[in-house]
Short mmCIF file of N, CA and C in Angstrom, two decimals:
data_model
loop_
_atom_site.label_atom_id
_atom_site.label_comp_id
_atom_site.label_asym_id
_atom_site.label_seq_id
_atom_site.Cartn_x
_atom_site.Cartn_y
_atom_site.Cartn_z
N MET A 227 84.16 107.41 77.77
CA MET A 227 84.75 106.34 79.62
C MET A 227 86.27 106.46 79.40
N HIS A 228 86.90 107.31 79.95
CA HIS A 228 88.33 106.56 80.10
C HIS A 228 88.50 105.49 80.78
N PRO A 229 89.85 105.23 80.19
CA PRO A 229 89.48 104.09 81.20
C PRO A 229 91.06 104.20 82.43
N ILE A 230 90.10 103.42 83.63
CA ILE A 230 90.94 102.80 84.51
C ILE A 230 92.29 101.86 84.51
N ILE A 231 93.08 101.96 85.11
CA ILE A 231 94.86 101.85 84.84
C ILE A 231 95.28 100.98 86.09
N TYR A 232 95.40 100.58 86.37
CA TYR A 232 96.23 99.71 87.51
C TYR A 232 97.70 99.83 87.46
N ASP A 233 98.73 100.16 87.43
CA ASP A 233 100.13 100.59 86.98
C ASP A 233 100.57 100.28 88.68
N VAL A 234 101.37 99.05 88.23
CA VAL A 234 101.74 99.22 89.82
C VAL A 234 103.23 97.84 89.55
N ALA A 235 104.08 98.14 90.55
CA ALA A 235 105.65 97.68 91.08
C ALA A 235 104.51 96.30 91.25
N VAL A 236 105.44 94.36 90.77
CA VAL A 236 104.57 93.90 92.04
C VAL A 236 105.83 92.53 92.20
N SER A 237 106.15 91.99 92.75
CA SER A 237 107.85 90.90 92.95
C SER A 237 107.10 89.77 92.35
N LEU A 238 107.54 88.97 92.16
CA LEU A 238 107.68 88.07 91.37
C LEU A 238 106.94 86.68 91.83
N ASP A 239 106.29 86.65 93.86
CA ASP A 239 105.60 85.84 93.85
C ASP A 239 103.98 86.74 94.48
N GLY A 240 103.80 88.10 93.62
CA GLY A 240 102.46 89.13 93.42
C GLY A 240 101.88 89.71 94.58
N PHE A 241 103.81 89.50 94.97
CA PHE A 241 103.31 91.29 96.25
C PHE A 241 103.83 92.78 96.45
N ILE A 242 103.08 93.98 96.09
CA ILE A 242 103.37 94.82 95.03
C ILE A 242 103.74 95.76 97.05
N SER A 243 103.87 95.05 98.17
CA SER A 243 105.13 95.19 99.06
C SER A 243 104.59 94.15 100.15
N GLY A 244 106.51 94.50 100.91
CA GLY A 244 106.61 93.46 102.34
C GLY A 244 105.92 93.70 102.98
N ALA A 245 107.35 92.68 104.19
CA ALA A 245 105.85 93.25 105.49
C ALA A 245 106.14 94.19 106.19
N SER A 246 104.97 95.47 106.11
CA SER A 246 104.84 96.04 106.93
C SER A 246 105.44 97.37 105.96
N GLY A 247 104.76 97.04 104.95
CA GLY A 247 104.46 98.31 103.86
C GLY A 247 106.14 98.07 103.41
N ASP A 248 106.86 97.44 103.18
CA ASP A 248 108.16 97.65 102.77
C ASP A 248 108.46 97.19 100.85
N ILE A 249 108.89 98.09 100.78
CA ILE A 249 108.95 98.37 99.39
C ILE A 249 110.52 98.73 99.14
N SER A 250 111.84 98.32 99.72
CA SER A 250 112.83 98.98 99.60
C SER A 250 113.28 97.43 98.28
N LYS A 251 112.88 96.66 98.37
CA LYS A 251 113.56 95.63 97.50
C LYS A 251 113.04 96.25 95.47
N PHE A 252 111.71 97.37 95.83
CA PHE A 252 111.92 97.63 94.25
C PHE A 252 112.35 98.94 93.94
N ALA A 253 112.68 99.18 92.17
CA ALA A 253 113.86 99.66 91.98
C ALA A 253 113.12 101.95 92.29
N GLN A 254 114.20 101.55 92.93
CA GLN A 254 113.86 103.64 93.03
C GLN A 254 113.95 104.47 92.07
N GLU A 255 115.19 103.39 91.33
CA GLU A 255 115.25 104.64 90.04
C GLU A 255 115.83 104.11 88.92
N GLY A 256 116.52 103.98 87.54
CA GLY A 256 116.60 103.58 86.17
C GLY A 256 115.36 103.39 85.66
N ALA A 257 115.58 102.96 84.23
CA ALA A 257 114.87 103.34 82.93
C ALA A 257 113.43 102.75 83.22
N ILE A 258 112.58 101.86 84.18
CA ILE A 258 111.84 101.36 84.89
C ILE A 258 111.24 102.33 85.24
N ILE A 259 111.76 103.54 85.77
CA ILE A 259 110.95 104.57 87.28
C ILE A 259 110.88 106.05 86.21
N ASP A 260 112.00 106.06 84.82
CA ASP A 260 112.00 106.97 84.55
C ASP A 260 110.34 106.85 83.46
N ASP A 261 110.07 105.42 82.99
CA ASP A 261 109.21 104.95 82.09
C ASP A 261 107.46 105.34 82.80
N TYR A 262 108.34 104.94 84.62
CA TYR A 262 106.49 105.15 84.68
C TYR A 262 106.37 106.79 85.65
N PHE A 263 107.26 107.52 85.74
CA PHE A 263 107.02 108.62 85.42
C PHE A 263 106.53 109.33 84.48
N LYS A 264 106.96 108.98 83.19
CA LYS A 264 106.79 110.17 82.39
C LYS A 264 104.73 109.49 81.92
N ARG A 265 104.71 107.95 82.59
CA ARG A 265 103.25 107.36 82.57
C ARG A 265 102.63 108.73 83.73
N LEU A 266 102.87 108.95 84.87
CA LEU A 266 102.03 109.73 85.56
C LEU A 266 102.09 110.50 85.38
N LYS A 267 102.40 111.62 84.64
CA LYS A 267 101.94 112.41 83.65
C LYS A 267 101.03 112.88 82.80
N THR A 268 100.49 110.98 82.83
CA THR A 268 99.25 111.29 81.46
C THR A 268 98.33 111.01 81.66
N TYR A 269 98.34 110.66 83.56
CA TYR A 269 97.12 110.31 83.91
C TYR A 269 96.48 111.36 84.78
N LYS A 270 95.22 111.61 85.14
CA LYS A 270 94.03 112.52 84.92
C LYS A 270 92.96 113.56 86.18
N THR A 271 93.46 111.33 86.52
CA THR A 271 92.84 111.58 88.52
C THR A 271 93.33 110.26 89.05
N ALA A 272 93.34 109.77 89.83
CA ALA A 272 94.17 108.97 90.93
C ALA A 272 93.10 108.47 91.64
N ILE A 273 92.43 107.35 92.04
CA ILE A 273 92.19 106.92 93.07
C ILE A 273 92.72 106.31 93.46
N MET A 274 92.74 105.59 94.97
CA MET A 274 93.25 104.77 95.78
C MET A 274 92.37 104.03 96.91
N GLY A 275 93.02 103.38 97.93
CA GLY A 275 92.05 103.52 99.61
C GLY A 275 93.24 104.39 100.34
N ARG A 276 92.05 103.87 101.72
CA ARG A 276 92.91 104.99 102.40
C ARG A 276 93.99 104.74 102.92
N LYS A 277 94.59 102.70 103.26
CA LYS A 277 96.16 102.32 103.60
C LYS A 277 96.93 103.15 102.30
N THR A 278 97.00 103.07 100.72
CA THR A 278 97.85 103.25 100.09
C THR A 278 98.07 105.18 100.22
N TYR A 279 96.28 105.24 100.94
CA TYR A 279 96.78 106.39 100.56
C TYR A 279 97.84 107.03 102.19
N GLU A 280 97.16 106.09 103.28
CA GLU A 280 98.24 106.88 104.75
C GLU A 280 99.92 106.11 103.87
N PHE A 281 100.48 105.03 103.51
CA PHE A 281 100.94 105.16 103.27
C PHE A 281 102.56 106.38 102.28
N GLY A 282 101.76 107.01 102.07
CA GLY A 282 102.69 108.23 101.54
C GLY A 282 102.72 108.65 103.32
N TYR A 283 102.54 108.75 104.40
CA TYR A 283 102.83 109.36 105.44
C TYR A 283 103.77 108.89 106.09
N ASP A 284 104.06 107.71 105.05
CA ASP A 284 105.80 107.93 105.41
C ASP A 284 107.41 108.20 105.08
N PHE A 285 106.44 108.69 104.08
CA PHE A 285 107.16 109.75 103.06
C PHE A 285 107.20 111.58 103.04
N GLY A 286 106.17 111.56 103.88
CA GLY A 286 106.44 112.93 104.15
C GLY A 286 104.66 113.87 103.79
N LEU A 287 103.88 112.93 103.35
CA LEU A 287 102.85 113.04 103.20
C LEU A 287 102.14 113.69 104.30
N GLN A 288 101.69 115.15 104.25
CA GLN A 288 100.59 115.55 104.89
C GLN A 288 98.78 115.63 104.45
N PRO A 289 98.65 115.09 106.23
CA PRO A 289 97.06 114.13 105.81
C PRO A 289 96.13 115.71 104.84
N GLY A 290 95.10 115.21 103.72
CA GLY A 290 94.62 116.29 103.85
C GLY A 290 95.95 116.13 101.51
N GLN A 291 97.07 116.58 102.09
CA GLN A 291 97.70 116.92 100.79
C GLN A 291 97.64 115.52 99.80
N ASN A 292 97.31 116.26 98.92
CA ASN A 292 97.36 115.45 96.95
C ASN A 292 99.07 115.14 96.88
N PRO A 293 98.84 113.94 96.94
CA PRO A 293 100.50 113.74 95.84
C PRO A 293 100.59 113.39 94.47
N TYR A 294 100.12 113.43 94.37
CA TYR A 294 99.08 113.77 92.92
C TYR A 294 99.08 115.59 92.75
N PRO A 295 99.74 116.47 92.45
CA PRO A 295 99.12 117.61 91.98
C PRO A 295 98.47 117.72 90.73
N HIS A 296 99.35 117.19 89.98
CA HIS A 296 99.04 117.78 88.45
C HIS A 296 97.19 116.29 88.06
N MET A 297 96.97 115.50 89.39
CA MET A 297 96.21 115.14 89.08
C MET A 297 94.67 115.27 90.66
N LYS A 298 93.93 114.72 89.75
CA LYS A 298 92.44 115.86 90.88
C LYS A 298 92.34 113.96 90.94
N THR A 299 92.18 114.04 93.29
CA THR A 299 92.07 112.50 93.80
C THR A 299 91.56 112.23 94.44
N PHE A 300 90.88 111.32 94.54
CA PHE A 300 89.75 110.31 95.05
C PHE A 300 90.66 109.35 96.09
N VAL A 301 90.37 109.37 97.33
CA VAL A 301 90.15 108.76 98.29
C VAL A 301 89.40 108.11 98.54
N PHE A 302 89.31 106.74 98.19
CA PHE A 302 87.84 105.65 99.66
C PHE A 302 88.10 105.34 100.89
N SER A 303 87.50 105.77 101.59
CA SER A 303 86.94 104.87 102.71
C SER A 303 85.96 105.21 103.69
N ASP A 304 86.56 105.08 104.63
CA ASP A 304 84.80 105.31 106.40
C ASP A 304 85.59 105.99 106.85
N ALA A 305 86.96 105.75 107.64
CA ALA A 305 87.57 106.35 108.37
C ALA A 305 88.93 106.96 108.28
N LEU A 306 89.20 107.44 107.20
CA LEU A 306 90.22 108.48 106.79
C LEU A 306 89.84 109.74 107.60
N GLU A 307 90.35 110.23 107.64
CA GLU A 307 90.23 112.25 108.16
C GLU A 307 91.12 113.02 107.64
N VAL A 308 90.19 113.31 107.03
CA VAL A 308 90.74 114.68 107.00
C VAL A 308 91.25 116.47 107.03
N PRO A 309 91.75 117.29 106.73
CA PRO A 309 91.42 118.75 106.92
C PRO A 309 90.43 118.97 106.09
N GLU A 310 89.72 120.07 106.80
CA GLU A 310 88.14 120.82 106.14
C GLU A 310 88.66 121.92 104.94
N HIS A 311 90.03 121.95 104.25
CA HIS A 311 90.10 122.01 103.12
C HIS A 311 91.31 121.13 101.85
N ALA A 312 90.89 120.38 102.72
CA ALA A 312 92.20 119.21 102.46
C ALA A 312 91.78 118.89 100.10
N GLU A 313 93.84 119.28 100.09
CA GLU A 313 93.45 119.07 98.85
C GLU A 313 93.06 117.26 98.01
N VAL A 314 92.11 116.60 98.54
CA VAL A 314 92.13 115.36 97.58
C VAL A 314 90.26 115.01 98.03
N THR A 315 89.58 114.36 97.74
CA THR A 315 88.27 114.00 97.45
C THR A 315 88.44 113.01 98.82
N VAL A 316 87.21 112.42 99.74
CA VAL A 316 87.70 111.37 100.51
C VAL A 316 86.15 111.03 100.80
N SER A 317 86.13 109.44 100.05
CA SER A 317 84.88 109.01 99.57
C SER A 317 83.92 108.36 101.13
N SER A 318 83.31 107.74 100.68
CA SER A 318 83.09 106.45 101.82
C SER A 318 83.33 105.12 100.81
N ARG A 319 83.09 103.47 100.51
CA ARG A 319 83.78 103.13 99.21
C ARG A 319 82.72 103.33 98.10
N PRO A 320 83.04 103.45 96.85
CA PRO A 320 81.82 103.66 96.15
C PRO A 320 81.23 102.53 95.24
N THR A 321 80.04 102.65 94.98
CA THR A 321 79.60 101.79 93.86
C THR A 321 80.12 101.42 92.41
N PRO A 322 79.86 100.54 92.11
CA PRO A 322 80.78 100.54 90.75
C PRO A 322 80.16 101.70 89.72
N ASP A 323 78.85 102.32 89.88
CA ASP A 323 78.45 103.43 89.35
C ASP A 323 79.11 104.22 89.59
N GLU A 324 79.12 104.81 90.55
CA GLU A 324 79.90 106.15 91.74
C GLU A 324 81.84 106.03 90.98
N ILE A 325 82.28 104.99 90.23
CA ILE A 325 83.85 104.48 89.63
C ILE A 325 83.17 104.60 88.30
N ARG A 326 82.24 104.28 87.63
CA ARG A 326 81.92 104.14 86.74
C ARG A 326 81.95 106.29 86.14
N SER A 327 80.77 106.36 87.00
CA SER A 327 80.73 108.61 86.55
C SER A 327 81.98 108.69 86.75
N LEU A 328 82.43 108.01 87.63
CA LEU A 328 84.35 108.79 87.59
C LEU A 328 85.27 108.50 86.28
N ALA A 329 85.19 108.04 86.01
CA ALA A 329 86.11 107.85 84.88
C ALA A 329 85.34 108.76 83.55
N ARG A 330 83.94 108.28 83.30
CA ARG A 330 83.11 109.28 82.75
C ARG A 330 83.53 110.43 82.38
N SER A 331 83.60 111.46 83.74
CA SER A 331 83.48 112.08 83.63
C SER A 331 85.70 112.49 84.14
N ALA A 332 85.82 112.10 84.29
CA ALA A 332 87.63 112.40 84.27
C ALA A 332 88.14 112.72 83.21
N ASN A 333 89.20 113.76 82.86
CA ASN A 333 90.03 114.73 82.29
C ASN A 333 90.79 113.14 81.31
N GLY A 334 90.73 112.70 81.35
CA GLY A 334 91.69 111.61 80.39
C GLY A 334 91.51 110.05 81.46
N PRO A 335 92.91 109.52 81.33
CA PRO A 335 92.77 108.18 82.21
C PRO A 335 93.01 108.62 83.74
N VAL A 336 92.81 106.97 84.50
CA VAL A 336 92.39 106.72 85.28
C VAL A 336 93.43 107.04 86.66
N TYR A 337 93.98 106.88 87.28
CA TYR A 337 95.34 106.19 87.51
C TYR A 337 94.54 105.11 88.82
N LEU A 338 94.50 104.43 88.82
CA LEU A 338 94.54 103.13 90.11
C LEU A 338 95.68 102.71 90.95
N CYS A 339 96.03 103.70 91.68
CA CYS A 339 97.12 104.11 92.00
C CYS A 339 97.14 103.18 93.26
N GLY A 340 96.36 102.40 93.91
CA GLY A 340 96.36 101.14 94.81
C GLY A 340 95.41 100.87 95.89
N GLY A 341 95.44 99.98 96.45
CA GLY A 341 96.29 99.02 96.80
C GLY A 341 96.01 98.30 96.64
N GLY A 342 96.20 96.62 97.57
CA GLY A 342 96.05 95.30 97.11
C GLY A 342 94.22 94.72 97.01
N ASP A 343 94.01 95.19 98.35
CA ASP A 343 92.20 95.52 98.86
C ASP A 343 91.19 96.32 98.00
N PHE A 344 91.43 96.98 97.93
CA PHE A 344 91.31 97.64 96.67
C PHE A 344 90.99 98.14 95.67
N ALA A 345 91.73 97.38 95.08
CA ALA A 345 92.43 96.58 93.01
C ALA A 345 91.74 95.22 93.11
N GLY A 346 91.77 94.64 94.29
CA GLY A 346 90.95 93.60 94.58
C GLY A 346 89.78 93.67 93.68
N TRP A 347 89.12 94.12 94.74
CA TRP A 347 87.62 94.69 95.02
C TRP A 347 87.10 95.26 93.57
N MET A 348 87.93 96.64 93.03
CA MET A 348 88.47 97.17 91.63
C MET A 348 87.98 95.36 90.54
N LEU A 349 89.33 94.68 90.48
CA LEU A 349 88.78 93.77 89.37
C LEU A 349 87.26 93.54 90.45
N GLU A 350 87.10 92.18 90.81
CA GLU A 350 85.83 91.88 90.70
C GLU A 350 84.75 92.64 90.74
N GLN A 351 84.89 94.36 90.25
CA GLN A 351 83.72 94.34 89.60
C GLN A 351 83.48 94.63 88.28
N GLY A 352 85.02 94.46 88.24
CA GLY A 352 84.81 94.43 85.92
C GLY A 352 85.27 96.41 85.70
N LEU A 353 86.17 97.00 86.86
CA LEU A 353 86.78 97.50 86.83
C LEU A 353 88.36 98.81 86.38
N ILE A 354 88.48 97.26 86.32
CA ILE A 354 90.03 97.64 85.54
C ILE A 354 90.27 97.59 84.44
N ASP A 355 90.20 98.61 83.74
CA ASP A 355 90.57 98.51 81.59
C ASP A 355 91.75 98.49 81.39
N ARG A 356 92.97 98.36 82.31
CA ARG A 356 93.98 98.16 81.46
C ARG A 356 95.33 98.30 82.92
N LEU A 357 95.75 96.93 82.57
CA LEU A 357 96.23 96.28 84.39
C LEU A 357 98.05 96.58 84.25
N ILE A 358 99.71 97.82 83.83
CA ILE A 358 100.93 97.82 83.45
C ILE A 358 101.16 97.55 84.76
N LEU A 359 102.62 95.99 85.39
CA LEU A 359 102.44 95.47 86.55
C LEU A 359 104.12 95.83 85.66
N LYS A 360 104.84 96.51 85.82
CA LYS A 360 106.18 96.47 86.86
C LYS A 360 106.46 95.44 87.32
N ARG A 361 107.28 94.33 87.00
CA ARG A 361 107.28 92.86 87.46
C ARG A 361 109.12 92.57 87.95
N ALA A 362 109.66 93.49 89.17
CA ALA A 362 110.42 93.15 90.08
C ALA A 362 111.24 91.68 90.26
N PRO A 363 112.52 91.82 89.86
CA PRO A 363 113.06 89.90 89.91
C PRO A 363 113.13 90.01 91.11
N CYS A 364 112.34 89.65 92.12
CA CYS A 364 112.75 89.35 93.31
C CYS A 364 111.43 88.82 94.42
N VAL A 365 111.51 88.26 95.05
CA VAL A 365 110.66 87.15 95.99
C VAL A 365 110.53 87.98 97.21
N LEU A 366 109.28 89.05 97.49
CA LEU A 366 109.37 89.28 98.50
C LEU A 366 108.52 88.29 99.79
N GLY A 367 108.01 87.32 99.89
CA GLY A 367 107.40 86.05 100.81
C GLY A 367 106.84 86.23 101.26
N GLY A 368 106.26 88.12 101.10
CA GLY A 368 104.18 88.09 102.60
C GLY A 368 104.09 89.35 101.93
N GLY A 369 103.64 89.72 102.43
CA GLY A 369 103.47 91.14 102.38
C GLY A 369 101.67 91.75 101.98
N THR A 370 101.72 93.12 101.00
CA THR A 370 100.45 93.03 100.64
C THR A 370 99.87 92.07 99.11
N THR A 371 99.01 91.91 98.67
CA THR A 371 99.73 90.94 97.51
C THR A 371 98.76 91.73 96.35
N LEU A 372 99.09 91.84 95.54
CA LEU A 372 98.35 92.74 94.00
C LEU A 372 96.97 92.99 94.22
N PHE A 373 96.66 91.49 94.46
CA PHE A 373 94.98 92.04 93.83
C PHE A 373 93.92 91.36 95.62
N GLY A 374 94.82 91.59 96.16
CA GLY A 374 93.67 91.05 97.89
C GLY A 374 93.59 89.68 97.67
N ALA A 375 92.35 90.17 99.27
CA ALA A 375 91.52 88.52 98.14
C ALA A 375 90.78 87.84 97.55
N CYS A 376 91.05 88.68 96.31
CA CYS A 376 89.98 88.75 94.60
C CYS A 376 89.74 87.22 94.38
N THR A 377 88.52 86.92 94.61
CA THR A 377 88.15 85.33 94.26
C THR A 377 87.89 85.27 92.49
N ARG A 378 87.77 86.27 92.41
CA ARG A 378 86.67 86.19 91.01
C ARG A 378 87.85 85.75 89.85
N PRO A 379 87.82 84.70 88.88
CA PRO A 379 88.95 84.56 88.10
C PRO A 379 88.58 85.81 86.80
N VAL A 380 89.83 86.33 86.15
CA VAL A 380 89.75 86.98 85.21
C VAL A 380 90.47 87.14 84.33
N CYS A 381 90.41 87.01 82.59
CA CYS A 381 91.23 86.94 82.11
C CYS A 381 92.19 88.07 80.98
N MET A 382 92.66 88.81 81.15
CA MET A 382 93.17 89.54 80.15
C MET A 382 93.92 89.69 79.32
N SER A 383 94.39 90.33 77.67
CA SER A 383 95.28 89.95 76.93
C SER A 383 96.64 90.66 77.38
N ARG A 384 97.29 91.00 77.07
CA ARG A 384 98.66 90.44 76.96
C ARG A 384 99.25 91.51 75.45
N VAL A 385 99.11 93.28 75.84
CA VAL A 385 99.39 93.60 74.96
C VAL A 385 100.60 94.37 74.58
N ARG A 386 101.06 94.26 75.30
CA ARG A 386 102.50 94.71 75.97
C ARG A 386 103.39 94.29 76.50
N THR A 387 104.71 93.99 76.04
CA THR A 387 105.84 93.19 77.38
C THR A 387 106.95 93.89 76.82
N GLU A 388 108.28 94.72 78.02
CA GLU A 388 109.00 95.54 77.32
C GLU A 388 110.29 94.72 78.76
N THR A 389 110.93 93.89 78.08
CA THR A 389 112.12 94.83 79.37
C THR A 389 113.60 95.02 79.82
N TYR A 390 113.36 95.32 80.79
CA TYR A 390 114.42 96.46 80.84
C TYR A 390 115.73 95.48 81.28
N GLU A 391 117.67 96.55 81.77
CA GLU A 391 118.18 96.28 82.21
C GLU A 391 118.98 95.61 83.18
N ASN A 392 117.89 96.49 83.75
CA ASN A 392 117.70 95.80 85.13
C ASN A 392 116.59 93.83 86.03
N GLY A 393 116.35 93.80 85.27
CA GLY A 393 115.91 92.72 85.42
C GLY A 393 114.43 92.60 85.53
N TYR A 394 113.91 93.60 85.14
CA TYR A 394 113.02 94.34 85.50
C TYR A 394 111.96 93.50 84.54
N LEU A 395 110.18 93.37 84.76
CA LEU A 395 110.06 93.44 82.65
C LEU A 395 108.35 94.35 83.21
N LEU A 396 108.50 95.45 82.43
CA LEU A 396 107.04 95.72 82.17
C LEU A 396 105.82 94.36 80.87
N GLU A 397 104.42 94.74 81.72
CA GLU A 397 104.07 93.81 80.91
C GLU A 397 102.11 94.07 80.52
N GLU A 398 102.27 95.01 79.94
CA GLU A 398 100.71 95.40 79.91
C GLU A 398 99.67 94.66 79.52
N PHE A 399 98.69 94.82 80.26
CA PHE A 399 97.16 93.80 80.04
C PHE A 399 96.01 94.98 79.88
N GLU A 400 94.80 94.46 78.25
CA GLU A 400 93.76 95.31 79.02
C GLU A 400 92.48 93.74 78.81
N ALA A 401 91.71 94.40 79.59
CA ALA A 401 90.47 93.76 80.43
C ALA A 401 89.64 93.19 78.78
#
């Protein structure tokens, strides 16, 4: 089975975006972003919830368009509507077994690209194999939390830490 990797920027106070989805406090360029784009090239499948997918609309993504053309992309939602010949697969909220099956059939690592609620559900189900945090040197004070309303205690092992000149800290954890 290929690993499911939650690779995400997060503020010091645990938010992956500020109010109204604001990500302006997170780095948009530099070594931390260059390294992120290198990792993105290694992921073969992307999974996300509706809110994360629709977040792309603010940046020009069209309904049904694949935000990661080199990956097979799945959006889990009961409400998202896309054109008939969409480049993404839209399914209702999956079961843990369906996610495991997806990871088994993937051609490589699975990128969990958000968002907080979906990632929280994934964590509660024990479906996140690796967590890569791009810890930003900022406090957002509110917004979308890293793991939504997840209440299940989970312990992970830190396997790598890297510091960047712009104050970012990359931390990698394994379940």
